[in-house]
PDB file of C-alpha atoms in Angstrom:
ATOM      1  CA  MET A   1      65.458  70.247 109.302  1.00 66.00           C
ATOM      2  CA  VAL A   2      68.944  71.993 108.122  1.00 70.00           C
ATOM      3  CA  LYS A   3      68.741  74.896 105.848  1.00 81.00           C
ATOM      4  CA  THR A   4      70.770  77.025 104.004  1.00 81.00           C
ATOM      5  CA  PHE A   5      73.225  78.685 105.167  1.00 83.00           C
ATOM      6  CA  GLU A   6      72.317  82.042 104.095  1.00 86.00           C
ATOM      7  CA  GLU A   7      68.757  81.662 106.353  1.00 89.00           C
ATOM      8  CA  TYR A   8      71.190  80.770 109.266  1.00 88.00           C
ATOM      9  CA  VAL A   9      72.900  83.651 109.828  1.00 89.00           C
ATOM     10  CA  LYS A  10      69.719  85.847 108.963  1.00 91.00           C
ATOM     11  CA  GLU A  11      68.446  84.243 111.859  1.00 92.00           C
ATOM     12  CA  ALA A  12      72.645  84.639 113.525  1.00 91.00           C
ATOM     13  CA  LYS A  13      71.636  88.678 112.362  1.00 93.00           C
ATOM     14  CA  LYS A  14      68.584  88.911 114.346  1.00 93.00           C
ATOM     15  CA  GLN A  15      69.980  88.107 117.786  1.00 92.00           C
ATOM     16  CA  THR A  16      73.180  90.939 116.855  1.00 93.00           C
ATOM     17  CA  ASP A  17      71.509  93.118 115.697  1.00 94.00           C
ATOM     18  CA  PRO A  18      70.122  94.652 118.742  1.00 93.00           C
ATOM     19  CA  SER A  19      74.144  95.371 119.810  1.00 93.00           C
ATOM     20  CA  ARG A  20      75.311  96.314 116.339  1.00 93.00           C
ATOM     21  CA  ASN A  21      73.002  99.208 116.724  1.00 95.00           C
ATOM     22  CA  ARG A  22      73.938 100.011 119.590  1.00 95.00           C
ATOM     23  CA  ASP A  23      77.212 100.095 119.549  1.00 95.00           C
ATOM     24  CA  ILE A  24      77.146 102.047 115.868  1.00 94.00           C
ATOM     25  CA  ASP A  25      74.756 104.461 117.764  1.00 95.00           C
ATOM     26  CA  THR A  26      77.328 105.206 120.626  1.00 95.00           C
ATOM     27  CA  ILE A  27      79.888 106.113 118.397  1.00 95.00           C
ATOM     28  CA  ASP A  28      76.902 108.726 116.180  1.00 95.00           C
ATOM     29  CA  SER A  29      76.986 110.334 119.580  1.00 95.00           C
ATOM     30  CA  SER A  30      80.607 110.309 120.669  1.00 94.00           C
ATOM     31  CA  SER A  31      81.665 111.794 116.947  1.00 94.00           C
ATOM     32  CA  ASN A  32      78.239 113.816 117.183  1.00 94.00           C
ATOM     33  CA  ALA A  33      79.749 115.334 121.273  1.00 94.00           C
ATOM     34  CA  ALA A  34      82.870 116.068 119.538  1.00 93.00           C
ATOM     35  CA  ILE A  35      82.245 117.845 116.235  1.00 93.00           C
ATOM     36  CA  ASN A  36      79.918 119.713 118.511  1.00 93.00           C
ATOM     37  CA  LEU A  37      82.440 121.062 121.133  1.00 93.00           C
ATOM     38  CA  ALA A  38      84.669 121.580 118.545  1.00 92.00           C
ATOM     39  CA  ASN A  39      82.640 123.790 116.446  1.00 91.00           C
ATOM     40  CA  ASP A  40      81.394 125.487 119.963  1.00 91.00           C
ATOM     41  CA  THR A  41      85.507 126.031 120.661  1.00 90.00           C
ATOM     42  CA  TYR A  42      86.003 127.439 117.377  1.00 90.00           C
ATOM     43  CA  ASN A  43      82.793 129.646 116.926  1.00 89.00           C
ATOM     44  CA  LYS A  44      84.800 131.350 120.567  1.00 90.00           C
ATOM     45  CA  SER A  45      87.961 131.162 118.700  1.00 88.00           C
ATOM     46  CA  ILE A  46      86.149 133.334 116.748  1.00 86.00           C
ATOM     47  CA  GLU A  47      84.354 135.968 118.473  1.00 86.00           C
ATOM     48  CA  ASP A  48      87.587 135.741 121.072  1.00 86.00           C
ATOM     49  CA  THR A  49      90.214 136.694 118.078  1.00 86.00           C
ATOM     50  CA  THR A  50      88.208 139.606 115.893  1.00 84.00           C
ATOM     51  CA  SER A  51      87.786 141.392 119.629  1.00 82.00           C
ATOM     52  CA  ALA A  52      91.463 141.018 119.943  1.00 83.00           C
ATOM     53  CA  TYR A  53      91.827 142.831 116.215  1.00 84.00           C
ATOM     54  CA  GLU A  54      88.483 145.254 117.358  1.00 82.00           C
ATOM     55  CA  ASP A  55      91.530 146.811 119.923  1.00 78.00           C
ATOM     56  CA  GLU A  56      94.081 147.019 116.846  1.00 79.00           C
ATOM     57  CA  TYR A  57      92.211 148.515 115.162  1.00 82.00           C
ATOM     58  CA  GLN A  58      91.754 151.207 117.437  1.00 84.00           C
ATOM     59  CA  LYS A  59      95.410 151.461 118.535  1.00 85.00           C
ATOM     60  CA  ASN A  60      95.590 151.380 115.231  1.00 76.00           C
ATOM     61  CA  ALA A  61      93.251 154.734 114.509  1.00 80.00           C
ATOM     62  CA  VAL A  62      94.303 156.624 118.136  1.00 79.00           C
ATOM     63  CA  GLN A  63      97.965 156.386 116.326  1.00 80.00           C
ATOM     64  CA  LYS A  64      96.415 158.718 113.435  1.00 81.00           C
ATOM     65  CA  LEU A  65      94.556 160.650 115.876  1.00 83.00           C
ATOM     66  CA  ILE A  66      97.735 160.668 117.604  1.00 81.00           C
ATOM     67  CA  ASN A  67     100.083 162.060 115.023  1.00 78.00           C
ATOM     68  CA  GLU A  68      97.873 164.568 113.090  1.00 75.00           C
ATOM     69  CA  LYS A  69      97.842 166.276 116.730  1.00 79.00           C
ATOM     70  CA  GLN A  70     101.785 166.152 116.891  1.00 78.00           C
ATOM     71  CA  ILE A  71     102.106 167.300 113.239  1.00 72.00           C
ATOM     72  CA  ALA A  72      99.230 170.280 113.746  1.00 71.00           C
ATOM     73  CA  GLU A  73     101.331 171.401 116.859  1.00 75.00           C
ATOM     74  CA  ARG A  74     104.167 171.451 115.528  1.00 72.00           C
ATOM     75  CA  ASN A  75     103.574 172.930 112.491  1.00 69.00           C
ATOM     76  CA  ALA A  76     102.307 175.421 114.315  1.00 70.00           C
ATOM     77  CA  ASN A  77     105.438 176.030 116.627  1.00 72.00           C
ATOM     78  CA  LEU A  78     106.557 176.554 113.527  1.00 68.00           C
ATOM     79  CA  GLY A  79     103.840 178.411 111.626  1.00 65.00           C
ATOM     80  CA  LEU A  80     102.931 175.977 109.126  1.00 58.00           C
ATOM     81  CA  THR A  81      99.817 175.575 108.945  1.00 56.00           C
ATOM     82  CA  ASP A  82      98.617 175.569 106.227  1.00 57.00           C
ATOM     83  CA  SER A  83     101.374 175.326 104.508  1.00 52.00           C
ATOM     84  CA  GLY A  84     102.392 171.916 101.339  1.00 50.00           C
ATOM     85  CA  LEU A  85     104.317 170.811 103.504  1.00 49.00           C
ATOM     86  CA  ASN A  86     102.122 170.057 106.670  1.00 64.00           C
ATOM     87  CA  ARG A  87      99.086 168.534 103.221  1.00 69.00           C
ATOM     88  CA  THR A  88     102.694 166.043 102.578  1.00 72.00           C
ATOM     89  CA  GLN A  89     102.786 164.955 106.047  1.00 69.00           C
ATOM     90  CA  GLN A  90      98.775 164.602 106.347  1.00 72.00           C
ATOM     91  CA  THR A  91      99.580 162.125 103.944  1.00 76.00           C
ATOM     92  CA  ALA A  92     102.182 160.723 104.608  1.00 78.00           C
ATOM     93  CA  VAL A  93     100.267 160.263 108.277  1.00 74.00           C
ATOM     94  CA  GLN A  94      96.878 158.518 106.007  1.00 79.00           C
ATOM     95  CA  LEU A  95      99.180 156.198 104.215  1.00 82.00           C
ATOM     96  CA  GLY A  96     100.562 154.914 107.158  1.00 80.00           C
ATOM     97  CA  TYR A  97      97.517 154.418 108.512  1.00 78.00           C
ATOM     98  CA  ALA A  98      96.169 153.025 104.977  1.00 81.00           C
ATOM     99  CA  ASN A  99      98.989 150.646 105.231  1.00 80.00           C
ATOM    100  CA  GLN A 100      98.927 149.490 109.175  1.00 82.00           C
ATOM    101  CA  LYS A 101      95.269 148.487 108.481  1.00 83.00           C
ATOM    102  CA  GLY A 102      95.707 146.296 106.216  1.00 82.00           C
ATOM    103  CA  ASN A 103      98.408 144.204 107.818  1.00 84.00           C
ATOM    104  CA  ILE A 104      96.036 143.984 110.030  1.00 83.00           C
ATOM    105  CA  ASP A 105      93.365 142.871 107.967  1.00 86.00           C
ATOM    106  CA  ILE A 106      96.313 140.420 106.767  1.00 88.00           C
ATOM    107  CA  ALA A 107      96.991 138.810 110.108  1.00 86.00           C
ATOM    108  CA  LYS A 108      93.337 138.841 111.339  1.00 87.00           C
ATOM    109  CA  ARG A 109      92.349 136.439 108.132  1.00 89.00           C
ATOM    110  CA  ASN A 110      95.107 134.202 108.076  1.00 87.00           C
ATOM    111  CA  ALA A 111      94.115 134.081 111.611  1.00 87.00           C
ATOM    112  CA  LEU A 112      90.275 133.724 111.328  1.00 87.00           C
ATOM    113  CA  ASP A 113      91.075 131.479 107.488  1.00 88.00           C
ATOM    114  CA  ASN A 114      93.683 128.747 110.755  1.00 89.00           C
ATOM    115  CA  LEU A 115      91.036 128.462 113.227  1.00 89.00           C
ATOM    116  CA  SER A 116      88.442 127.264 110.263  1.00 88.00           C
ATOM    117  CA  SER A 117      91.469 125.300 108.376  1.00 88.00           C
ATOM    118  CA  ASN A 118      91.871 123.478 112.253  1.00 89.00           C
ATOM    119  CA  LEU A 119      87.732 123.154 112.641  1.00 90.00           C
ATOM    120  CA  ALA A 120      88.022 121.171 109.336  1.00 90.00           C
ATOM    121  CA  ALA A 121      91.020 119.383 109.589  1.00 91.00           C
ATOM    122  CA  TYR A 122      89.622 118.020 112.985  1.00 91.00           C
ATOM    123  CA  VAL A 123      86.028 117.338 111.972  1.00 92.00           C
ATOM    124  CA  THR A 124      87.473 115.107 109.385  1.00 91.00           C
ATOM    125  CA  GLU A 125      89.241 113.235 111.564  1.00 93.00           C
ATOM    126  CA  ILE A 126      86.828 112.372 113.367  1.00 93.00           C
ATOM    127  CA  ASN A 127      84.832 111.764 110.787  1.00 93.00           C
ATOM    128  CA  ASN A 128      87.327 109.331 109.589  1.00 93.00           C
ATOM    129  CA  GLU A 129      87.588 107.287 113.274  1.00 93.00           C
ATOM    130  CA  ARG A 130      83.790 107.385 112.912  1.00 92.00           C
ATOM    131  CA  GLU A 131      83.551 105.205 110.063  1.00 92.00           C
ATOM    132  CA  SER A 132      86.962 103.182 111.293  1.00 91.00           C
ATOM    133  CA  ASN A 133      85.213 101.936 114.388  1.00 93.00           C
ATOM    134  CA  LYS A 134      81.962 100.637 112.476  1.00 93.00           C
ATOM    135  CA  LEU A 135      83.290  99.380 110.575  1.00 91.00           C
ATOM    136  CA  SER A 136      85.782  97.614 112.920  1.00 90.00           C
ATOM    137  CA  VAL A 137      82.314  96.925 114.375  1.00 93.00           C
ATOM    138  CA  ASN A 138      80.548  95.353 111.763  1.00 92.00           C
ATOM    139  CA  GLN A 139      83.031  93.117 111.031  1.00 90.00           C
ATOM    140  CA  TYR A 140      82.827  91.458 114.230  1.00 91.00           C
ATOM    141  CA  TYR A 141      79.787  91.423 114.294  1.00 92.00           C
ATOM    142  CA  ASP A 142      79.502  89.706 110.593  1.00 91.00           C
ATOM    143  CA  GLN A 143      82.795  87.053 112.365  1.00 89.00           C
ATOM    144  CA  GLN A 144      79.518  86.572 115.391  1.00 90.00           C
ATOM    145  CA  ASN A 145      76.863  85.679 112.834  1.00 91.00           C
ATOM    146  CA  ASN A 146      79.430  83.331 110.994  1.00 88.00           C
ATOM    147  CA  THR A 147      80.310  82.089 113.954  1.00 88.00           C
ATOM    148  CA  ILE A 148      76.445  81.921 115.013  1.00 90.00           C
ATOM    149  CA  ALA A 149      75.175  80.910 112.127  1.00 89.00           C
ATOM    150  CA  THR A 150      78.112  77.911 111.820  1.00 86.00           C
ATOM    151  CA  THR A 151      77.134  76.710 114.986  1.00 86.00           C
ATOM    152  CA  MET A 152      73.768  76.270 114.079  1.00 88.00           C
ATOM    153  CA  TYR A 153      74.003  74.285 111.358  1.00 84.00           C
ATOM    154  CA  ASN A 154      76.315  72.473 112.701  1.00 80.00           C
ATOM    155  CA  SER A 155      74.019  71.154 115.407  1.00 81.00           C
ATOM    156  CA  ASP A 156      70.924  70.694 113.088  1.00 80.00           C
ATOM    157  CA  VAL A 157      72.996  67.900 110.868  1.00 74.00           C
ATOM    158  CA  ASN A 158      74.383  66.941 113.801  1.00 72.00           C
ATOM    159  CA  ALA A 159      70.637  66.946 115.177  1.00 67.00           C
ATOM    160  CA  GLU A 160      69.707  64.717 112.074  1.00 63.00           C
ATOM    161  CA  GLY A 161      72.515  61.984 112.005  1.00 56.00           C
ATOM    162  CA  THR A 162      73.278  62.933 108.108  1.00 54.00           C
ATOM    163  CA  LYS A 163      76.197  64.067 106.165  1.00 57.00           C
ATOM    164  CA  PRO A 164      76.141  66.763 104.244  1.00 59.00           C
ATOM    165  CA  LYS A 165      75.265  64.229 100.246  1.00 69.00           C
ATOM    166  CA  VAL A 166      77.386  65.881  97.560  1.00 80.00           C
ATOM    167  CA  ALA A 167      79.749  62.672  95.375  1.00 83.00           C
ATOM    168  CA  TYR A 168      83.739  62.956  94.501  1.00 82.00           C
ATOM    169  CA  GLY A 169      84.265  64.388  91.778  1.00 78.00           C
ATOM    170  CA  ALA A 170      80.669  65.888  91.673  1.00 85.00           C
ATOM    171  CA  GLY A 171      81.144  68.797  94.318  1.00 86.00           C
ATOM    172  CA  GLY A 172      81.762  66.595  97.065  1.00 86.00           C
ATOM    173  CA  THR A 173      85.138  65.979  99.182  1.00 86.00           C
ATOM    174  CA  SER A 174      86.185  62.222  99.408  1.00 82.00           C
ATOM    175  CA  THR A 175      83.988  61.779 102.766  1.00 79.00           C
ATOM    176  CA  GLY A 176      81.329  63.519 101.551  1.00 78.00           C
ATOM    177  CA  GLY A 177      81.604  67.205 102.530  1.00 84.00           C
ATOM    178  CA  TYR A 178      81.842  70.136 100.520  1.00 89.00           C
ATOM    179  CA  ILE A 179      84.821  71.971  99.236  1.00 92.00           C
ATOM    180  CA  VAL A 180      83.659  75.056 101.071  1.00 91.00           C
ATOM    181  CA  SER A 181      82.215  74.329 104.783  1.00 87.00           C
ATOM    182  CA  SER A 182      83.362  77.420 106.145  1.00 88.00           C
ATOM    183  CA  PRO A 183      82.058  81.478 105.752  1.00 89.00           C
ATOM    184  CA  THR A 184      85.663  81.458 107.683  1.00 86.00           C
ATOM    185  CA  GLY A 185      87.578  78.495 106.775  1.00 89.00           C
ATOM    186  CA  THR A 186      89.326  77.404 104.136  1.00 93.00           C
ATOM    187  CA  LEU A 187      88.154  75.225 101.036  1.00 93.00           C
ATOM    188  CA  SER A 188      89.020  71.671 101.058  1.00 91.00           C
ATOM    189  CA  ARG A 189      91.452  70.207  98.359  1.00 89.00           C
ATOM    190  CA  ASP A 190      90.080  66.787  99.025  1.00 87.00           C
ATOM    191  CA  TYR A 191      88.859  66.656  95.442  1.00 88.00           C
ATOM    192  CA  LYS A 192      88.684  65.831  92.237  1.00 84.00           C
ATOM    193  CA  GLY A 193      89.495  67.802  88.832  1.00 81.00           C
ATOM    194  CA  SER A 194      89.177  71.629  88.955  1.00 85.00           C
ATOM    195  CA  LEU A 195      86.810  73.399  91.373  1.00 90.00           C
ATOM    196  CA  LYS A 196      84.750  74.639  88.319  1.00 90.00           C
ATOM    197  CA  ASP A 197      83.798  70.786  87.629  1.00 88.00           C
ATOM    198  CA  ASN A 198      82.683  70.587  91.122  1.00 90.00           C
ATOM    199  CA  GLY A 199      79.793  73.384  91.092  1.00 90.00           C
ATOM    200  CA  VAL A 200      82.749  76.385  92.636  1.00 92.00           C
ATOM    201  CA  SER A 201      82.737  79.213  90.954  1.00 92.00           C
ATOM    202  CA  THR A 202      85.915  82.415  91.388  1.00 92.00           C
ATOM    203  CA  VAL A 203      85.270  85.855  91.395  1.00 91.00           C
ATOM    204  CA  TYR A 204      88.545  88.724  91.631  1.00 90.00           C
ATOM    205  CA  SER A 205      88.037  91.486  92.286  1.00 89.00           C
ATOM    206  CA  TYR A 206      91.108  94.300  91.912  1.00 87.00           C
ATOM    207  CA  ASN A 207      92.499  97.173  92.942  1.00 86.00           C
ATOM    208  CA  GLY A 208      93.211 100.645  90.644  1.00 84.00           C
ATOM    209  CA  ASP A 209      96.565  99.123  89.507  1.00 83.00           C
ATOM    210  CA  GLY A 210      95.114  95.196  88.587  1.00 82.00           C
ATOM    211  CA  SER A 211      96.279  93.885  91.126  1.00 85.00           C
ATOM    212  CA  ILE A 212      94.037  91.544  92.633  1.00 88.00           C
ATOM    213  CA  LYS A 213      93.106  92.160  95.821  1.00 89.00           C
ATOM    214  CA  LYS A 214      90.224  89.576  96.742  1.00 91.00           C
ATOM    215  CA  VAL A 215      89.144  86.547  95.600  1.00 92.00           C
ATOM    216  CA  THR A 216      85.910  85.179  97.206  1.00 93.00           C
ATOM    217  CA  TYR A 217      84.820  81.238  95.642  1.00 93.00           C
ATOM    218  CA  THR A 218      81.254  79.911  96.138  1.00 93.00           C
ATOM    219  CA  ASP A 219      79.816  76.552  97.095  1.00 91.00           C
ATOM    220  CA  SER A 220      76.656  76.197  94.829  1.00 88.00           C
ATOM    221  CA  ASN A 221      76.611  72.513  96.927  1.00 87.00           C
ATOM    222  CA  SER A 222      77.357  74.613 100.514  1.00 86.00           C
ATOM    223  CA  GLY A 223      75.597  77.979  98.884  1.00 85.00           C
ATOM    224  CA  ILE A 224      78.870  79.304 101.560  1.00 89.00           C
ATOM    225  CA  SER A 225      81.231  81.841 100.055  1.00 90.00           C
ATOM    226  CA  VAL A 226      84.073  82.545 101.434  1.00 92.00           C
ATOM    227  CA  SER A 227      86.297  85.181 100.360  1.00 92.00           C
ATOM    228  CA  PHE A 228      90.533  85.594 100.523  1.00 94.00           C
ATOM    229  CA  ASP A 229      92.780  89.382 100.312  1.00 92.00           C
ATOM    230  CA  GLY A 230      94.872  88.978  96.886  1.00 90.00           C
ATOM    231  CA  GLY A 231      98.139  86.250  97.252  1.00 93.00           C
ATOM    232  CA  ILE A 232      96.688  84.215 100.071  1.00 95.00           C
ATOM    233  CA  ASN A 233      96.249  80.335  99.136  1.00 95.00           C
ATOM    234  CA  PRO A 234      92.191  79.381  99.689  1.00 94.00           C
ATOM    235  CA  TYR A 235      93.439  75.998 101.290  1.00 93.00           C
ATOM    236  CA  THR A 236      95.846  76.140 103.903  1.00 92.00           C
ATOM    237  CA  GLY A 237      95.528  80.699 104.640  1.00 93.00           C
ATOM    238  CA  LYS A 238      98.765  80.984 104.120  1.00 93.00           C
ATOM    239  CA  MET A 239     100.735  83.599 101.792  1.00 94.00           C
ATOM    240  CA  HIS A 240     104.033  82.320 100.171  1.00 95.00           C
ATOM    241  CA  ASP A 241     107.053  83.738 100.373  1.00 94.00           C
ATOM    242  CA  ASP A 242     107.662  83.829  96.797  1.00 95.00           C
ATOM    243  CA  VAL A 243     105.317  86.025  96.475  1.00 93.00           C
ATOM    244  CA  ARG A 244     105.635  88.847  98.900  1.00 94.00           C
ATOM    245  CA  ALA A 245     107.726  92.173  98.470  1.00 91.00           C
ATOM    246  CA  GLU A 246     111.095  92.991 100.033  1.00 90.00           C
ATOM    247  CA  ASP A 247     109.046  94.769 102.740  1.00 91.00           C
ATOM    248  CA  GLY A 248     106.691  91.533 102.965  1.00 89.00           C
ATOM    249  CA  SER A 249     103.550  93.302 101.488  1.00 91.00           C
ATOM    250  CA  TYR A 250     102.302  91.057  98.671  1.00 92.00           C
ATOM    251  CA  ASP A 251     103.432  91.794  94.851  1.00 92.00           C
ATOM    252  CA  SER A 252     101.201  90.142  92.236  1.00 91.00           C
ATOM    253  CA  SER A 253     103.840  91.117  90.037  1.00 92.00           C
ATOM    254  CA  LYS A 254     105.285  87.660  91.282  1.00 94.00           C
ATOM    255  CA  ALA A 255     101.760  85.341  90.454  1.00 93.00           C
ATOM    256  CA  PHE A 256     100.365  83.343  88.228  1.00 93.00           C
ATOM    257  CA  ASP A 257      96.564  84.617  86.969  1.00 88.00           C
ATOM    258  CA  ASN A 258      95.018  82.584  90.005  1.00 89.00           C
ATOM    259  CA  GLY A 259      96.952  84.967  92.542  1.00 90.00           C
ATOM    260  CA  TYR A 260      98.711  82.915  95.208  1.00 94.00           C
ATOM    261  CA  GLN A 261     100.818  80.335  93.145  1.00 95.00           C
ATOM    262  CA  PRO A 262     104.215  82.290  92.617  1.00 96.00           C
ATOM    263  CA  ASN A 263     105.302  82.845  89.403  1.00 95.00           C
ATOM    264  CA  ASN A 264     109.444  82.313  90.063  1.00 94.00           C
ATOM    265  CA  TYR A 265     111.143  79.780  92.362  1.00 94.00           C
ATOM    266  CA  LYS A 266     113.072  81.461  95.463  1.00 91.00           C
ATOM    267  CA  GLY A 267     113.137  84.335  92.932  1.00 90.00           C
ATOM    268  CA  THR A 268     114.271  82.687  89.703  1.00 91.00           C
ATOM    269  CA  SER A 269     111.546  82.868  87.570  1.00 93.00           C
ATOM    270  CA  LEU A 270     108.820  79.819  86.162  1.00 94.00           C
ATOM    271  CA  VAL A 271     108.216  78.696  82.382  1.00 92.00           C
ATOM    272  CA  LEU A 272     105.889  76.414  81.607  1.00 92.00           C
ATOM    273  CA  GLU A 273     107.352  73.258  80.611  1.00 91.00           C
ATOM    274  CA  GLU A 274     104.181  70.681  79.211  1.00 88.00           C
ATOM    275  CA  ASN A 275     100.009  71.467  80.022  1.00 86.00           C
ATOM    276  CA  LYS A 276      98.655  69.150  82.108  1.00 82.00           C
ATOM    277  CA  ALA A 277     101.363  66.276  82.717  1.00 82.00           C
ATOM    278  CA  PHE A 278     101.245  65.372  86.797  1.00 87.00           C
ATOM    279  CA  SER A 279      98.203  64.150  88.019  1.00 81.00           C
ATOM    280  CA  ILE A 280      97.271  65.771  91.806  1.00 79.00           C
ATOM    281  CA  ASN A 281      94.100  64.384  93.625  1.00 69.00           C
ATOM    282  CA  GLY A 282      92.827  63.686  89.555  1.00 69.00           C
ATOM    283  CA  GLN A 283      93.488  66.483  88.203  1.00 77.00           C
ATOM    284  CA  LYS A 284      95.881  67.468  85.555  1.00 83.00           C
ATOM    285  CA  GLN A 285      98.930  69.957  86.922  1.00 87.00           C
ATOM    286  CA  LYS A 286     101.228  71.668  84.872  1.00 91.00           C
ATOM    287  CA  VAL A 287     105.320  70.804  85.087  1.00 93.00           C
ATOM    288  CA  PHE A 288     107.033  74.349  84.517  1.00 95.00           C
ATOM    289  CA  LYS A 289     111.621  74.279  84.287  1.00 93.00           C
ATOM    290  CA  LEU A 290     113.262  76.873  85.938  1.00 91.00           C
ATOM    291  CA  LYS A 291     114.769  79.755  83.601  1.00 85.00           C
ATOM    292  CA  ASP A 292     118.411  78.072  81.985  1.00 81.00           C
ATOM    293  CA  LYS A 293     118.287  75.553  84.795  1.00 85.00           C
ATOM    294  CA  GLU A 294     117.508  70.867  84.175  1.00 87.00           C
ATOM    295  CA  LYS A 295     115.763  72.159  87.038  1.00 92.00           C
ATOM    296  CA  TYR A 296     111.209  71.078  86.497  1.00 94.00           C
ATOM    297  CA  TYR A 297     108.428  71.470  89.285  1.00 95.00           C
ATOM    298  CA  VAL A 298     104.841  70.918  90.371  1.00 93.00           C
ATOM    299  CA  TRP A 299     102.643  72.860  92.106  1.00 92.00           C
ATOM    300  CA  ASP A 300     100.145  71.261  95.030  1.00 90.00           C
ATOM    301  CA  GLY A 301      97.991  74.093  96.286  1.00 87.00           C
ATOM    302  CA  ALA A 302      96.722  72.202  99.415  1.00 86.00           C
ATOM    303  CA  TYR A 303     100.611  72.167 100.529  1.00 89.00           C
ATOM    304  CA  ASN A 304     101.182  76.188  99.084  1.00 91.00           C
ATOM    305  CA  GLU A 305     104.294  74.933  97.735  1.00 93.00           C
ATOM    306  CA  TYR A 306     106.982  73.704  94.891  1.00 93.00           C
ATOM    307  CA  PHE A 307     108.272  69.595  94.328  1.00 93.00           C
ATOM    308  CA  GLU A 308     110.500  68.899  92.242  1.00 92.00           C
ATOM    309  CA  VAL A 309     109.645  66.378  89.518  1.00 92.00           C
ATOM    310  CA  LYS A 310     112.069  64.368  86.757  1.00 90.00           C
ATOM    311  CA  LYS A 311     111.077  62.840  83.247  1.00 86.00           C
ATOM    312  CA  VAL A 312     112.242  59.742  82.880  1.00 87.00           C
ATOM    313  CA  ASN A 313     111.994  57.829  79.304  1.00 86.00           C
ATOM    314  CA  LEU A 314     110.557  55.762  78.661  1.00 84.00           C
ATOM    315  CA  GLY A 315     112.123  54.159  74.695  1.00 82.00           C
ATOM    316  CA  ASN A 316     109.833  54.417  71.974  1.00 83.00           C
ATOM    317  CA  GLY A 317     109.903  58.546  71.946  1.00 80.00           C
ATOM    318  CA  THR A 318     107.632  58.520  74.979  1.00 85.00           C
ATOM    319  CA  TYR A 319     108.244  59.795  78.711  1.00 84.00           C
ATOM    320  CA  LYS A 320     106.627  60.363  82.054  1.00 86.00           C
ATOM    321  CA  TRP A 321     107.072  62.471  84.934  1.00 85.00           C
ATOM    322  CA  GLU A 322     108.503  61.372  88.326  1.00 85.00           C
ATOM    323  CA  GLU A 323     108.178  63.558  91.758  1.00 86.00           C
ATOM    324  CA  ILE A 324     112.631  63.012  93.550  1.00 85.00           C
TER     325      ILE A 324
END
């Protein structure tokens, strides 16, 4: 019996989830071990740094005593044991000691702060790598599940000796197939009318700047959904050069609302000449005019390209569009 694709995915998950979980656990164990080692190293460094600065404090204290003794001996030799000069000198010694202690305090604090900052940065790096590795693992097993589910689905369909029973123009292709037949493949352009007319919904998700991030197509007949990044033609799986920035990345400002059809022809803007004027696969397409030039184009999503058309005057104020 042929089931829905989601049911096949659930069956595939039962096969792959143990391996997925083992891989995730391995990533967590490795990351936790690295963080524990970093914490141990940090704590040892704290002890060593604190001990090193304790030596500096002791040296400063010893130097203070030496300075006081030297002043006392010098003043005694000069008969200035209880003079104002002696008190001034003692104050200078105390001030020198306090200044040096302050310098040691600052150096110690900076050293400890650097250790803490380095630890935090390293732990963040480890956790970012952990999440990146988990994402890769999940993407791998999601792909595996879709592949396994597709295989099981096709196997059951072949076993029953049937094809999807969906009419052309009412959700199906001219061969009786689905418009969306795989969660990893492209859409079929072999249909009549619009996607909405054929029971295929389109859902857009957006980036923070308002540009299209991803487009998801869900076929109510097959029960299968497939997603494409912004700028990707769902019928070809490719991005047109005229929606790319200079560096080759996707530039949403160069596309119409569907996200993948260029609003320009080789860099020159296109303006709407006539709506629903040229028929492709039973669906009326718009005719666009090249800005500032008498050239006209119609978009064919199946080929991810514009083709040139011309206006033919039929007389009596009527005309038609023909491909050149």
